[in-house]
Coordinates of C-alpha atoms and ligand atoms in Angstrom, one line a residue:
Chain A
M9 CA 62.8 -88.5 -90.0
I10 CA 66.5 -89.6 -89.4
I11 CA 67.4 -90.0 -85.7
K12 CA 71.0 -90.5 -84.3
G13 CA 71.5 -91.6 -80.8
K14 CA 73.5 -94.0 -78.3
V15 CA 71.7 -97.3 -77.2
W16 CA 70.3 -98.1 -73.7
L17 CA 69.5 -101.9 -73.4
F18 CA 66.7 -103.1 -71.2
G19 CA 65.1 -106.9 -71.1
D20 CA 62.0 -108.8 -72.1
D21 CA 58.6 -108.0 -70.9
V22 CA 59.6 -104.8 -68.9
D23 CA 56.1 -103.7 -67.6
T24 CA 54.8 -100.3 -67.0
D25 CA 55.4 -100.6 -63.2
Q26 CA 59.2 -100.9 -64.3
I27 CA 59.1 -98.0 -66.9
Y28 CA 57.0 -95.7 -64.6
P29 CA 56.3 -96.8 -60.9
G30 CA 52.8 -96.9 -59.9
K31 CA 53.5 -94.5 -56.8
Y32 CA 54.2 -91.6 -59.1
L33 CA 50.9 -92.1 -61.0
P34 CA 49.0 -89.1 -59.1
L35 CA 51.8 -86.6 -60.9
T36 CA 50.4 -84.6 -63.5
D37 CA 53.1 -82.4 -64.4
K38 CA 55.0 -83.9 -67.6
G39 CA 58.5 -82.5 -66.7
E40 CA 58.3 -84.1 -63.1
M41 CA 57.2 -87.4 -64.8
A42 CA 60.2 -87.5 -67.0
T43 CA 62.3 -87.6 -64.0
H44 CA 61.2 -91.2 -63.4
A45 CA 61.4 -92.6 -66.6
M46 CA 62.4 -96.6 -66.4
E47 CA 62.9 -95.9 -62.6
G48 CA 61.7 -99.2 -61.6
A49 CA 63.8 -101.2 -64.4
D50 CA 67.1 -102.9 -63.6
N51 CA 69.8 -100.2 -64.1
G52 CA 66.9 -97.6 -64.1
E53 CA 68.7 -95.2 -61.8
D54 CA 72.1 -95.4 -63.9
F55 CA 69.6 -94.5 -66.9
I56 CA 68.1 -91.6 -65.4
K57 CA 71.4 -90.3 -64.2
H58 CA 73.3 -90.6 -67.7
V59 CA 70.7 -90.4 -70.3
K60 CA 71.2 -87.8 -73.0
K61 CA 68.7 -86.3 -75.3
G62 CA 68.3 -88.4 -78.5
D63 CA 69.5 -91.6 -77.0
I64 CA 67.7 -94.8 -78.0
I65 CA 66.1 -97.5 -76.2
V66 CA 66.4 -101.0 -77.2
V67 CA 64.4 -103.8 -75.6
G68 CA 63.0 -107.3 -76.1
K69 CA 59.7 -108.6 -76.4
N70 CA 56.4 -107.4 -75.2
F71 CA 57.8 -103.9 -74.0
G72 CA 55.3 -102.0 -72.1
C73 CA 53.1 -104.9 -70.8
G74 CA 50.9 -104.2 -67.6
S75 CA 48.7 -101.1 -67.1
S76 CA 47.2 -98.4 -69.5
R77 CA 49.4 -95.8 -68.0
E78 CA 50.5 -93.3 -70.6
H79 CA 52.8 -91.9 -67.9
A80 CA 54.9 -94.6 -69.4
T81 CA 55.3 -93.2 -72.9
V82 CA 55.0 -89.4 -71.7
A83 CA 58.0 -90.3 -69.3
I84 CA 60.2 -91.9 -72.1
K85 CA 59.8 -89.1 -74.3
G86 CA 60.3 -86.6 -71.7
I87 CA 63.5 -87.6 -70.5
G88 CA 64.8 -87.3 -74.2
V89 CA 64.5 -90.8 -75.7
S90 CA 64.2 -90.4 -79.5
V91 CA 63.0 -93.5 -80.6
V92 CA 62.1 -97.1 -78.8
I93 CA 63.2 -100.2 -80.6
A94 CA 61.5 -103.5 -79.4
K95 CA 61.3 -107.1 -80.6
S96 CA 57.5 -106.4 -79.9
F97 CA 55.4 -104.0 -78.1
A98 CA 52.2 -104.5 -75.8
R99 CA 49.3 -103.1 -77.4
I100 CA 48.4 -100.3 -75.0
F101 CA 52.1 -99.0 -75.0
H102 CA 52.1 -99.1 -78.8
R103 CA 48.9 -97.0 -79.1
N104 CA 50.1 -94.7 -76.5
A105 CA 53.5 -94.2 -78.4
V106 CA 51.8 -93.3 -81.5
N107 CA 49.2 -91.0 -80.0
T108 CA 51.9 -89.2 -78.0
G109 CA 54.3 -89.0 -81.1
L110 CA 57.0 -91.2 -79.3
P111 CA 58.5 -93.0 -82.3
I112 CA 58.8 -96.8 -82.0
L113 CA 59.9 -99.5 -84.2
E114 CA 59.6 -103.1 -84.3
L115 CA 62.7 -105.2 -85.2
G116 CA 63.2 -108.9 -85.1
Q117 CA 67.1 -108.9 -84.5
V118 CA 67.4 -106.6 -81.6
E119 CA 69.8 -109.2 -79.8
K120 CA 72.4 -107.9 -82.3
I121 CA 72.5 -104.7 -80.8
K122 CA 74.7 -103.7 -77.7
K123 CA 74.6 -101.2 -75.1
G124 CA 76.4 -97.9 -76.1
D125 CA 76.1 -98.7 -79.8
V126 CA 75.4 -95.5 -81.8
L127 CA 72.5 -96.0 -84.2
E128 CA 71.2 -93.9 -87.1
V129 CA 67.4 -94.8 -87.5
N130 CA 65.1 -93.8 -90.3
I131 CA 61.4 -93.9 -88.7
E132 CA 59.7 -93.7 -92.0
N133 CA 61.1 -96.6 -93.6
G134 CA 62.6 -98.5 -90.7
E135 CA 66.2 -98.6 -91.6
I136 CA 68.6 -98.6 -89.0
K137 CA 72.4 -98.3 -89.4
N138 CA 74.3 -99.6 -86.4
I139 CA 77.3 -97.0 -86.7
T140 CA 79.3 -98.8 -84.0
Q141 CA 79.4 -102.0 -85.5
N142 CA 78.9 -100.9 -89.1
K143 CA 75.9 -103.3 -89.6
G144 CA 72.4 -102.6 -90.8
Y145 CA 68.9 -103.8 -90.0
K146 CA 65.5 -103.2 -91.3
A147 CA 62.5 -102.9 -89.0
K148 CA 59.0 -103.3 -89.6
P149 CA 57.6 -99.9 -91.3
V150 CA 54.9 -98.3 -89.4
S151 CA 51.4 -98.5 -90.9
S152 CA 50.4 -95.4 -92.8
L153 CA 47.3 -94.7 -90.6
E154 CA 49.9 -94.6 -87.7
M155 CA 52.3 -92.5 -89.7
E156 CA 49.6 -90.0 -90.5
I157 CA 48.8 -89.6 -86.8
M158 CA 52.5 -89.3 -85.7
K159 CA 53.1 -86.8 -88.4
A160 CA 50.1 -84.6 -87.3
G161 CA 51.7 -84.5 -83.9
G162 CA 49.6 -87.2 -82.1
L163 CA 46.2 -87.9 -82.2
L164 CA 44.5 -85.2 -80.6
Q165 CA 46.2 -82.7 -83.2
Y166 CA 45.1 -85.2 -85.8
L167 CA 41.3 -85.1 -84.6
K168 CA 41.4 -81.3 -84.1
Q169 CA 42.5 -80.8 -87.9
G170 CA 39.4 -82.5 -88.7
I171 CA 41.3 -85.3 -90.7
R172 CA 38.7 -87.7 -89.2
Chain B
M16 CA 33.0 -116.4 -91.7
K17 CA 33.9 -113.9 -88.9
T18 CA 34.8 -114.2 -85.1
I19 CA 33.3 -112.0 -82.5
I20 CA 35.7 -109.4 -82.7
E21 CA 35.8 -109.2 -86.5
K22 CA 32.0 -108.9 -86.4
I23 CA 32.0 -106.1 -83.7
F24 CA 34.7 -103.9 -85.6
S25 CA 32.9 -104.4 -88.8
R26 CA 29.7 -103.0 -87.4
G27 CA 31.6 -100.2 -85.7
A28 CA 33.7 -99.4 -88.6
G29 CA 30.5 -99.8 -91.1
K30 CA 32.4 -101.9 -93.3
D31 CA 33.9 -105.4 -93.6
V32 CA 37.2 -105.8 -91.8
K33 CA 39.7 -108.5 -91.4
P34 CA 42.5 -109.2 -89.2
G35 CA 45.5 -106.7 -89.8
D36 CA 43.3 -104.1 -90.8
Y37 CA 43.7 -100.6 -89.4
V38 CA 40.2 -98.9 -89.0
W39 CA 38.3 -96.1 -87.5
V40 CA 35.4 -97.4 -85.4
N41 CA 32.5 -95.7 -83.5
L42 CA 32.4 -95.8 -79.8
D43 CA 29.4 -96.7 -77.5
L44 CA 31.0 -95.6 -74.4
V45 CA 33.9 -93.6 -73.1
A46 CA 34.9 -94.1 -69.6
M47 CA 37.7 -92.7 -67.3
R48 CA 38.3 -93.2 -63.5
D49 CA 40.1 -91.1 -60.6
F50 CA 43.3 -92.4 -61.6
G51 CA 43.9 -91.2 -65.4
G52 CA 40.8 -89.4 -65.4
P53 CA 42.4 -86.0 -64.6
N54 CA 45.2 -86.5 -67.1
V55 CA 42.6 -86.9 -69.8
I56 CA 40.6 -83.8 -68.7
Q57 CA 43.8 -81.9 -68.6
E58 CA 44.7 -83.4 -72.3
Y59 CA 41.1 -82.5 -73.5
E60 CA 41.0 -79.1 -72.5
S61 CA 44.2 -78.0 -73.2
M62 CA 43.5 -79.3 -76.8
F63 CA 39.7 -78.5 -77.3
G64 CA 38.8 -76.2 -74.5
E65 CA 35.1 -76.0 -73.5
H66 CA 34.3 -77.9 -76.5
P67 CA 31.3 -80.3 -75.5
V68 CA 32.3 -84.0 -75.6
F69 CA 30.9 -86.1 -78.3
N70 CA 27.6 -87.2 -76.5
K71 CA 27.3 -86.5 -72.6
E72 CA 25.2 -89.7 -72.1
R73 CA 28.1 -91.8 -73.4
V74 CA 30.8 -90.3 -71.3
A75 CA 31.0 -91.8 -67.7
I76 CA 33.6 -91.0 -65.0
T77 CA 34.1 -93.8 -62.2
F78 CA 35.9 -93.3 -58.8
D79 CA 37.3 -96.5 -57.7
L80 CA 41.3 -96.4 -57.1
H81 CA 41.8 -94.1 -54.5
V82 CA 38.5 -93.9 -52.5
P83 CA 37.9 -92.1 -50.5
A84 CA 40.6 -89.6 -51.5
R85 CA 43.8 -90.8 -49.4
N86 CA 45.8 -87.7 -49.7
E87 CA 45.4 -83.9 -50.9
K88 CA 46.7 -84.6 -54.7
V89 CA 44.2 -87.2 -54.9
A90 CA 41.6 -85.0 -53.6
I91 CA 42.5 -82.3 -56.0
N92 CA 42.3 -84.7 -58.7
Q93 CA 38.7 -86.1 -57.8
R94 CA 37.4 -82.5 -57.5
L95 CA 38.9 -81.7 -61.2
L96 CA 36.6 -84.6 -62.2
R97 CA 33.7 -83.4 -60.5
D98 CA 34.1 -80.1 -61.7
F99 CA 34.3 -81.1 -65.1
T100 CA 31.2 -83.3 -64.8
A101 CA 29.3 -80.3 -63.8
R102 CA 30.5 -78.2 -66.8
Q103 CA 30.1 -80.9 -69.4
G104 CA 27.1 -83.0 -67.9
V105 CA 28.6 -86.4 -68.3
R106 CA 27.6 -89.2 -66.1
L107 CA 29.8 -89.5 -62.6
F108 CA 29.7 -92.5 -60.2
D109 CA 31.2 -91.0 -57.0
I110 CA 33.2 -92.8 -54.3
N111 CA 30.2 -94.6 -53.0
T112 CA 29.8 -96.9 -56.1
G113 CA 32.7 -99.4 -56.7
I114 CA 34.9 -100.6 -59.5
G115 CA 34.3 -98.8 -62.6
Q116 CA 33.6 -101.8 -65.2
H117 CA 31.5 -103.3 -62.5
I118 CA 29.4 -100.1 -62.2
L119 CA 29.0 -99.8 -66.1
L120 CA 27.8 -103.2 -66.2
E121 CA 25.3 -103.0 -63.2
S122 CA 24.1 -99.5 -64.7
G123 CA 23.1 -101.0 -67.9
L124 CA 25.6 -99.0 -69.9
V125 CA 27.0 -102.1 -71.5
K126 CA 25.6 -104.6 -73.8
P127 CA 26.6 -107.2 -76.5
W128 CA 28.3 -105.4 -79.6
D129 CA 29.0 -102.3 -77.9
I130 CA 32.7 -100.9 -78.3
I131 CA 33.8 -99.3 -75.2
V132 CA 37.1 -97.7 -74.2
G133 CA 38.3 -96.5 -70.7
T134 CA 41.4 -95.8 -68.8
D135 CA 41.9 -99.0 -66.8
S136 CA 43.9 -101.8 -68.5
H137 CA 40.9 -104.4 -67.5
M138 CA 38.2 -102.9 -69.5
N139 CA 38.2 -105.9 -71.5
L140 CA 36.3 -107.8 -68.9
L141 CA 33.3 -106.2 -70.3
S142 CA 33.6 -109.0 -73.1
A143 CA 31.9 -110.9 -70.2
A144 CA 28.8 -109.2 -71.2
G145 CA 29.6 -109.7 -75.2
A146 CA 30.9 -105.9 -75.4
A147 CA 34.3 -105.0 -76.7
G148 CA 36.1 -103.2 -73.7
F149 CA 39.6 -101.7 -74.2
G150 CA 41.7 -99.9 -72.0
M151 CA 43.8 -97.2 -73.3
G152 CA 45.9 -94.1 -72.3
T153 CA 44.9 -90.7 -71.6
T154 CA 45.4 -89.4 -75.2
D155 CA 43.1 -92.1 -76.7
I156 CA 40.4 -91.3 -74.2
A157 CA 40.6 -87.6 -74.7
G158 CA 40.3 -88.2 -78.3
A159 CA 37.5 -90.7 -77.9
M160 CA 35.6 -88.2 -75.7
Y161 CA 36.0 -85.5 -78.5
K162 CA 35.1 -87.4 -81.6
G163 CA 33.4 -90.8 -80.4
K164 CA 35.5 -92.6 -82.6
L165 CA 39.2 -94.2 -82.5
W166 CA 41.5 -96.2 -84.7
F167 CA 42.1 -100.0 -84.0
H168 CA 44.2 -102.6 -85.5
V169 CA 42.1 -105.6 -85.8
P170 CA 43.5 -108.5 -84.1
K171 CA 43.5 -112.2 -85.0
T172 CA 41.7 -114.4 -82.6
I173 CA 42.9 -117.4 -80.7
K174 CA 40.2 -120.0 -79.6
I175 CA 40.3 -121.8 -76.2
I176 CA 38.0 -124.6 -75.7
I177 CA 37.5 -125.8 -72.0
K178 CA 36.0 -128.9 -71.0
G179 CA 35.1 -130.9 -68.1
K180 CA 33.6 -130.3 -64.7
L181 CA 35.4 -128.4 -61.8
Q182 CA 35.7 -130.2 -58.6
K183 CA 34.5 -128.5 -55.4
F184 CA 36.7 -125.5 -54.5
V185 CA 37.8 -125.3 -57.9
T186 CA 37.1 -122.1 -59.6
A187 CA 37.1 -119.9 -62.6
K188 CA 40.3 -118.3 -61.1
D189 CA 42.1 -121.6 -61.0
V190 CA 41.0 -122.3 -64.5
I191 CA 42.6 -119.1 -65.9
L192 CA 45.4 -119.2 -64.0
Y193 CA 46.1 -122.8 -65.5
I194 CA 45.6 -121.3 -68.9
L195 CA 48.2 -118.5 -68.0
K196 CA 50.7 -121.1 -67.0
Y197 CA 50.7 -122.5 -70.6
L198 CA 50.2 -119.2 -72.6
K199 CA 52.3 -117.1 -70.5
T200 CA 52.1 -113.4 -70.0
D201 CA 52.6 -112.7 -73.8
G202 CA 50.6 -115.6 -75.1
A203 CA 48.0 -113.7 -76.6
L204 CA 49.9 -110.6 -77.5
N205 CA 47.9 -108.5 -79.8
R206 CA 45.3 -111.1 -80.1
A207 CA 41.7 -111.4 -79.1
I208 CA 40.5 -114.9 -77.5
E209 CA 37.3 -116.8 -77.7
F210 CA 36.5 -118.9 -74.7
S211 CA 34.1 -121.9 -75.7
G212 CA 33.5 -125.3 -74.4
E213 CA 31.0 -126.8 -71.8
T214 CA 32.8 -125.6 -68.7
I215 CA 32.6 -122.0 -70.0
E216 CA 29.0 -122.1 -71.0
K217 CA 27.9 -122.9 -67.8
M218 CA 29.8 -120.2 -66.0
N219 CA 27.6 -117.3 -64.4
L220 CA 28.6 -113.9 -64.8
S221 CA 31.0 -113.5 -62.2
E222 CA 32.8 -116.2 -63.4
R223 CA 33.0 -115.1 -66.9
I224 CA 34.4 -111.9 -65.4
T225 CA 37.2 -113.7 -63.6
M226 CA 38.2 -115.5 -66.9
T227 CA 38.1 -112.4 -69.3
S228 CA 39.8 -109.9 -67.0
M229 CA 42.9 -111.7 -67.1
V230 CA 43.3 -112.0 -70.5
T231 CA 45.0 -108.9 -70.0
E232 CA 47.8 -111.0 -68.1
M233 CA 48.3 -112.7 -71.5
S234 CA 48.9 -109.5 -73.1
G235 CA 45.5 -110.3 -75.0
D236 CA 43.4 -107.2 -76.5
I237 CA 40.3 -109.1 -75.4
G238 CA 38.6 -112.4 -74.4
F239 CA 35.0 -113.2 -75.6
I240 CA 32.6 -115.6 -74.2
Q241 CA 29.4 -116.1 -75.9
P242 CA 26.5 -114.5 -73.5
N243 CA 24.4 -117.2 -72.1
Q244 CA 20.8 -116.7 -71.3
E245 CA 21.6 -115.8 -67.7
V246 CA 23.9 -112.9 -68.8
I247 CA 21.5 -111.5 -71.4
A248 CA 18.8 -111.5 -68.6
F249 CA 21.0 -109.7 -66.5
I250 CA 21.9 -107.1 -69.2
K251 CA 18.0 -107.0 -70.2
S252 CA 17.0 -106.2 -66.7
R253 CA 19.1 -102.9 -66.4
T254 CA 18.7 -101.4 -70.0
E255 CA 15.9 -100.1 -71.8
E256 CA 17.8 -100.4 -75.2
K257 CA 17.7 -103.5 -77.3
V258 CA 19.8 -106.2 -76.7
E259 CA 21.2 -108.5 -79.1
T260 CA 23.1 -111.7 -78.5
I261 CA 26.5 -112.3 -80.4
T262 CA 28.2 -115.3 -81.7
S263 CA 31.1 -116.1 -84.1
D264 CA 30.3 -117.7 -87.4
P265 CA 30.9 -121.6 -87.2
D266 CA 33.3 -121.3 -90.0
A267 CA 35.1 -118.2 -88.4
V268 CA 38.8 -118.5 -88.8
Y269 CA 41.2 -119.0 -85.6
E270 CA 44.8 -118.3 -85.7
K271 CA 45.1 -121.2 -83.1
V272 CA 43.1 -123.5 -81.1
H273 CA 43.9 -124.7 -77.7
E274 CA 42.0 -127.1 -75.8
F275 CA 42.1 -127.7 -71.9
S276 CA 40.3 -130.5 -69.9
V277 CA 39.6 -129.5 -66.4
D278 CA 37.9 -132.5 -64.9
S279 CA 41.0 -133.3 -62.5
L280 CA 42.2 -129.5 -62.1
K281 CA 43.5 -128.7 -58.7
P282 CA 43.6 -125.1 -57.0
Q283 CA 46.3 -123.1 -58.9
I284 CA 48.3 -120.2 -57.4
A285 CA 50.4 -117.8 -59.4
C286 CA 53.8 -117.3 -57.3
P287 CA 55.7 -113.9 -57.4
H288 CA 56.4 -112.1 -59.3
S289 CA 54.5 -112.8 -62.5
P290 CA 50.8 -114.0 -63.1
D291 CA 52.1 -116.9 -65.1
N292 CA 54.3 -118.2 -62.5
V293 CA 51.6 -120.7 -61.7
K294 CA 51.9 -123.9 -59.6
E295 CA 49.3 -126.0 -57.8
V296 CA 48.4 -124.7 -54.4
T297 CA 49.9 -128.0 -53.0
E298 CA 53.4 -127.3 -54.2
V299 CA 53.6 -124.1 -52.2
S300 CA 51.5 -125.1 -49.3
G301 CA 52.9 -124.2 -45.7
T302 CA 54.5 -121.0 -47.1
E303 CA 53.9 -118.3 -44.4
V304 CA 51.7 -115.3 -45.2
N305 CA 51.3 -112.0 -43.5
Q306 CA 48.2 -110.7 -45.4
V307 CA 45.2 -112.0 -47.5
F308 CA 43.2 -109.6 -50.0
I309 CA 39.8 -110.8 -51.2
G310 CA 38.6 -108.5 -54.0
S311 CA 39.3 -106.7 -57.2
C312 CA 37.7 -106.3 -60.6
T313 CA 38.7 -110.2 -61.0
N314 CA 37.1 -111.7 -57.9
G315 CA 35.3 -109.1 -56.0
R316 CA 31.6 -110.1 -57.0
L317 CA 29.1 -111.8 -54.6
E318 CA 29.7 -115.2 -55.7
D319 CA 33.3 -114.7 -54.8
L320 CA 32.5 -113.2 -51.3
K321 CA 30.2 -116.3 -50.9
S322 CA 33.0 -118.6 -51.8
A323 CA 35.1 -117.1 -49.1
A324 CA 32.4 -117.0 -46.6
E325 CA 31.7 -120.7 -47.0
I326 CA 35.2 -121.4 -45.7
L327 CA 35.5 -118.6 -43.1
K328 CA 32.1 -119.4 -41.7
G329 CA 32.2 -119.8 -37.8
K330 CA 36.0 -119.7 -38.0
I331 CA 38.7 -117.1 -36.9
I332 CA 41.6 -116.2 -39.0
K333 CA 45.1 -117.1 -38.0
R334 CA 46.3 -114.7 -35.3
G335 CA 48.8 -112.0 -36.7
L336 CA 47.4 -112.3 -40.1
R337 CA 45.4 -109.6 -41.7
L338 CA 42.6 -110.5 -43.8
I339 CA 41.2 -107.4 -46.2
I340 CA 37.8 -108.2 -48.0
V341 CA 36.7 -105.6 -50.5
P342 CA 33.3 -106.0 -52.6
A343 CA 33.5 -104.8 -56.2
T344 CA 30.6 -102.4 -55.7
M345 CA 28.2 -100.9 -53.4
E346 CA 25.6 -103.4 -54.9
V347 CA 27.7 -106.3 -54.3
A348 CA 28.2 -104.9 -50.6
K349 CA 24.5 -104.6 -50.0
L350 CA 23.7 -108.1 -51.3
A351 CA 26.6 -109.2 -49.2
L352 CA 25.0 -107.7 -46.1
K353 CA 21.6 -109.0 -46.9
A354 CA 23.2 -112.6 -47.3
G355 CA 24.7 -112.4 -43.8
L356 CA 28.1 -112.3 -45.3
Y357 CA 29.4 -109.3 -43.2
E358 CA 28.5 -111.0 -40.1
I359 CA 30.8 -114.0 -41.1
F360 CA 33.4 -111.7 -42.3
L361 CA 33.5 -109.4 -39.2
S362 CA 33.3 -112.5 -36.7
S363 CA 36.3 -114.1 -38.5
G364 CA 38.5 -111.2 -37.8
A365 CA 38.5 -109.6 -41.3
V366 CA 38.7 -106.1 -42.0
V367 CA 36.0 -105.2 -44.8
T368 CA 36.5 -101.8 -46.6
N369 CA 34.3 -99.7 -48.8
P370 CA 34.0 -100.9 -52.5
G371 CA 36.6 -100.2 -54.9
C372 CA 40.0 -101.7 -56.4
A373 CA 41.6 -101.6 -52.9
L374 CA 44.8 -103.7 -52.9
C375 CA 45.0 -104.2 -56.6
T376 CA 47.7 -101.9 -56.7
T377 CA 49.6 -99.5 -54.6
G378 CA 47.8 -96.2 -53.3
H379 CA 45.3 -97.7 -51.1
P380 CA 45.7 -98.5 -47.5
G381 CA 47.2 -102.0 -46.9
I382 CA 50.2 -102.2 -48.8
L383 CA 53.2 -104.5 -47.4
A384 CA 56.4 -104.0 -45.7
P385 CA 59.5 -105.5 -47.3
G386 CA 59.7 -109.0 -47.4
E387 CA 56.0 -109.5 -46.3
V388 CA 53.9 -112.2 -48.2
M389 CA 50.3 -111.5 -49.5
V390 CA 47.7 -114.0 -51.0
S391 CA 45.4 -111.9 -53.1
T392 CA 42.4 -112.5 -55.5
S393 CA 43.6 -109.8 -57.7
N394 CA 45.0 -110.1 -61.3
R395 CA 48.6 -108.9 -61.0
N396 CA 51.7 -109.6 -58.9
F397 CA 54.4 -107.6 -60.6
I398 CA 57.2 -106.6 -58.6
G399 CA 56.7 -103.6 -56.6
K400 CA 53.2 -103.3 -57.2
L401 CA 52.3 -103.5 -53.6
G402 CA 55.3 -102.3 -51.8
K403 CA 59.0 -102.8 -52.6
G404 CA 60.2 -106.3 -51.6
A405 CA 56.7 -107.6 -51.2
Q406 CA 56.0 -111.2 -52.4
V407 CA 52.4 -111.4 -53.7
Y408 CA 50.6 -114.8 -54.7
L409 CA 47.5 -114.7 -56.8
A410 CA 44.6 -117.4 -56.0
S411 CA 40.8 -117.9 -55.8
P412 CA 38.8 -116.5 -52.9
A413 CA 38.5 -120.2 -51.6
T414 CA 42.4 -120.5 -51.4
A415 CA 42.6 -117.0 -50.0
A416 CA 40.2 -117.6 -47.4
A417 CA 41.6 -121.1 -46.5
T418 CA 44.9 -119.3 -46.3
A419 CA 43.6 -116.8 -44.0
L420 CA 42.6 -119.3 -41.4
T421 CA 45.7 -121.2 -41.2
G422 CA 48.5 -118.4 -41.9
V423 CA 50.1 -120.3 -44.4
I424 CA 49.2 -121.1 -48.2
T425 CA 46.4 -123.6 -47.7
D426 CA 44.5 -125.7 -50.4
P427 CA 40.9 -125.0 -49.7
R428 CA 40.0 -128.7 -50.0
E429 CA 42.0 -129.3 -46.8
V430 CA 40.2 -127.0 -44.4
Ligands
SF4_17 S1 40.8 -104.0 -59.5 FE1 42.9 -103.4 -60.3 S2 42.8 -104.0 -62.4 FE2 40.8 -104.2 -61.5 S3 39.9 -102.2 -62.1 FE3 40.5 -101.7 -60.3 S4 42.9 -101.2 -60.6 FE4 42.2 -102.0 -62.6

């Protein structure tokens, strides 16, 4: 799966309250959830106003720390983000992303990527081309078990198909 | 040569596992709550319809966050869960019970070796009873409820040894805040922790819960304490099932070992807006405070309330300050009533509300106005969690109670 999109940058340790503020937790409509993606983060409002379908979020370490709210991955996916690239992810966010089919990749050299860069990302093998800077990076490939789940369309589809 | 988590996952997977493996394991209990739970049900039913859950005895719904329902939306969500319970016959703990994890413990649904998943990020405190608890998102929980198994990435384990005798008014909360100061909020990212050492061995169940609950704040998957006799006796008194203790092998391999000595540890406090922004209480003493909250899954048990009562007894809180005290569960509330703690709290000017999570997060009455300051015994002080522009400090029940008396952040050894 190859994805091409423009980069939005956020920092280290962006927690789930920044990704999806607690006051919207009672919402159950996915479309409504999406309109609050990244609302609590620095530049969150700018992001919500101007993000386009297919855009890419690039962040530092421990992205998605905090609560177990899946609203976080659902909102990011819902607003049209095609992949999140981080130095590292918090465990629950990582799981939620795999289980809901939001592509994620771990990349050591995230700091090389600038806001507005256009990237071409191969989710399967982790190859990332920075078209703007004419550079290439290699992210850690996703485990085969996780790839199977993502390919099935998420955990529930995977389980329903009786693969497990 | 396995650590506790490696042993538990090996048993759950039915084969030998090692750190780094991705494995499917069988689950002993699947829990959800009034927040998150409704999303789980929607996911479950939209995918699996009326399909019965994997085992109705092993699915539990707890109401603890927005109890009693604070608005119509929440009331509808709670209704949805009650209706699901009626259809599927799973266990329900309604608004008169308390914080989910504590309810599961008190109801005998948790024992060493168990693998338990739930929708709260602090499920890991069940490791205070030797069980592996994991907080998860709605899709995981819906899948778990359907199949009774989930995939896991087996973490490496970090060992933390704690030695020394705590001084009066220095508590498990001060110990874990002190560790957070060094390990930081990502110090245990994707890792398990094992706490050990003489200080830990002596801790009672409440203190163990305080320690293990805050492993979440270090981004750890889970933090174990090998159950002692008291903990095993507590569990045995509540279940008919066989209770086996759990230990790591003497030659288990740890990624790192940290050692802390706490003989001269002073009361600690996490300053806004991060649980690892930890200072000694005396470094910020004198800071004006508008509200104090004593409760949460980290510090809402009887021993925590007793520690606060010891300081509040016969005294009146500072005029203008609000003190809100919330027992973790109804069982704790009843024991506190028997022990005369309600008399002390109410006479001091505190507001005592019904058991639940209360001011751990927004959504409960009592949030702060912009610029207001709260000292809380909960586990998180992220920006915006309790009102835009509010300043939250995390401390022990003793420090919180001392602060309530003076109206400024106060070292409990000074009142
Ligand atoms: S008190 Fe807070 S952290 Fe603990 S279970 Fe409740 S909401 Fe979760």
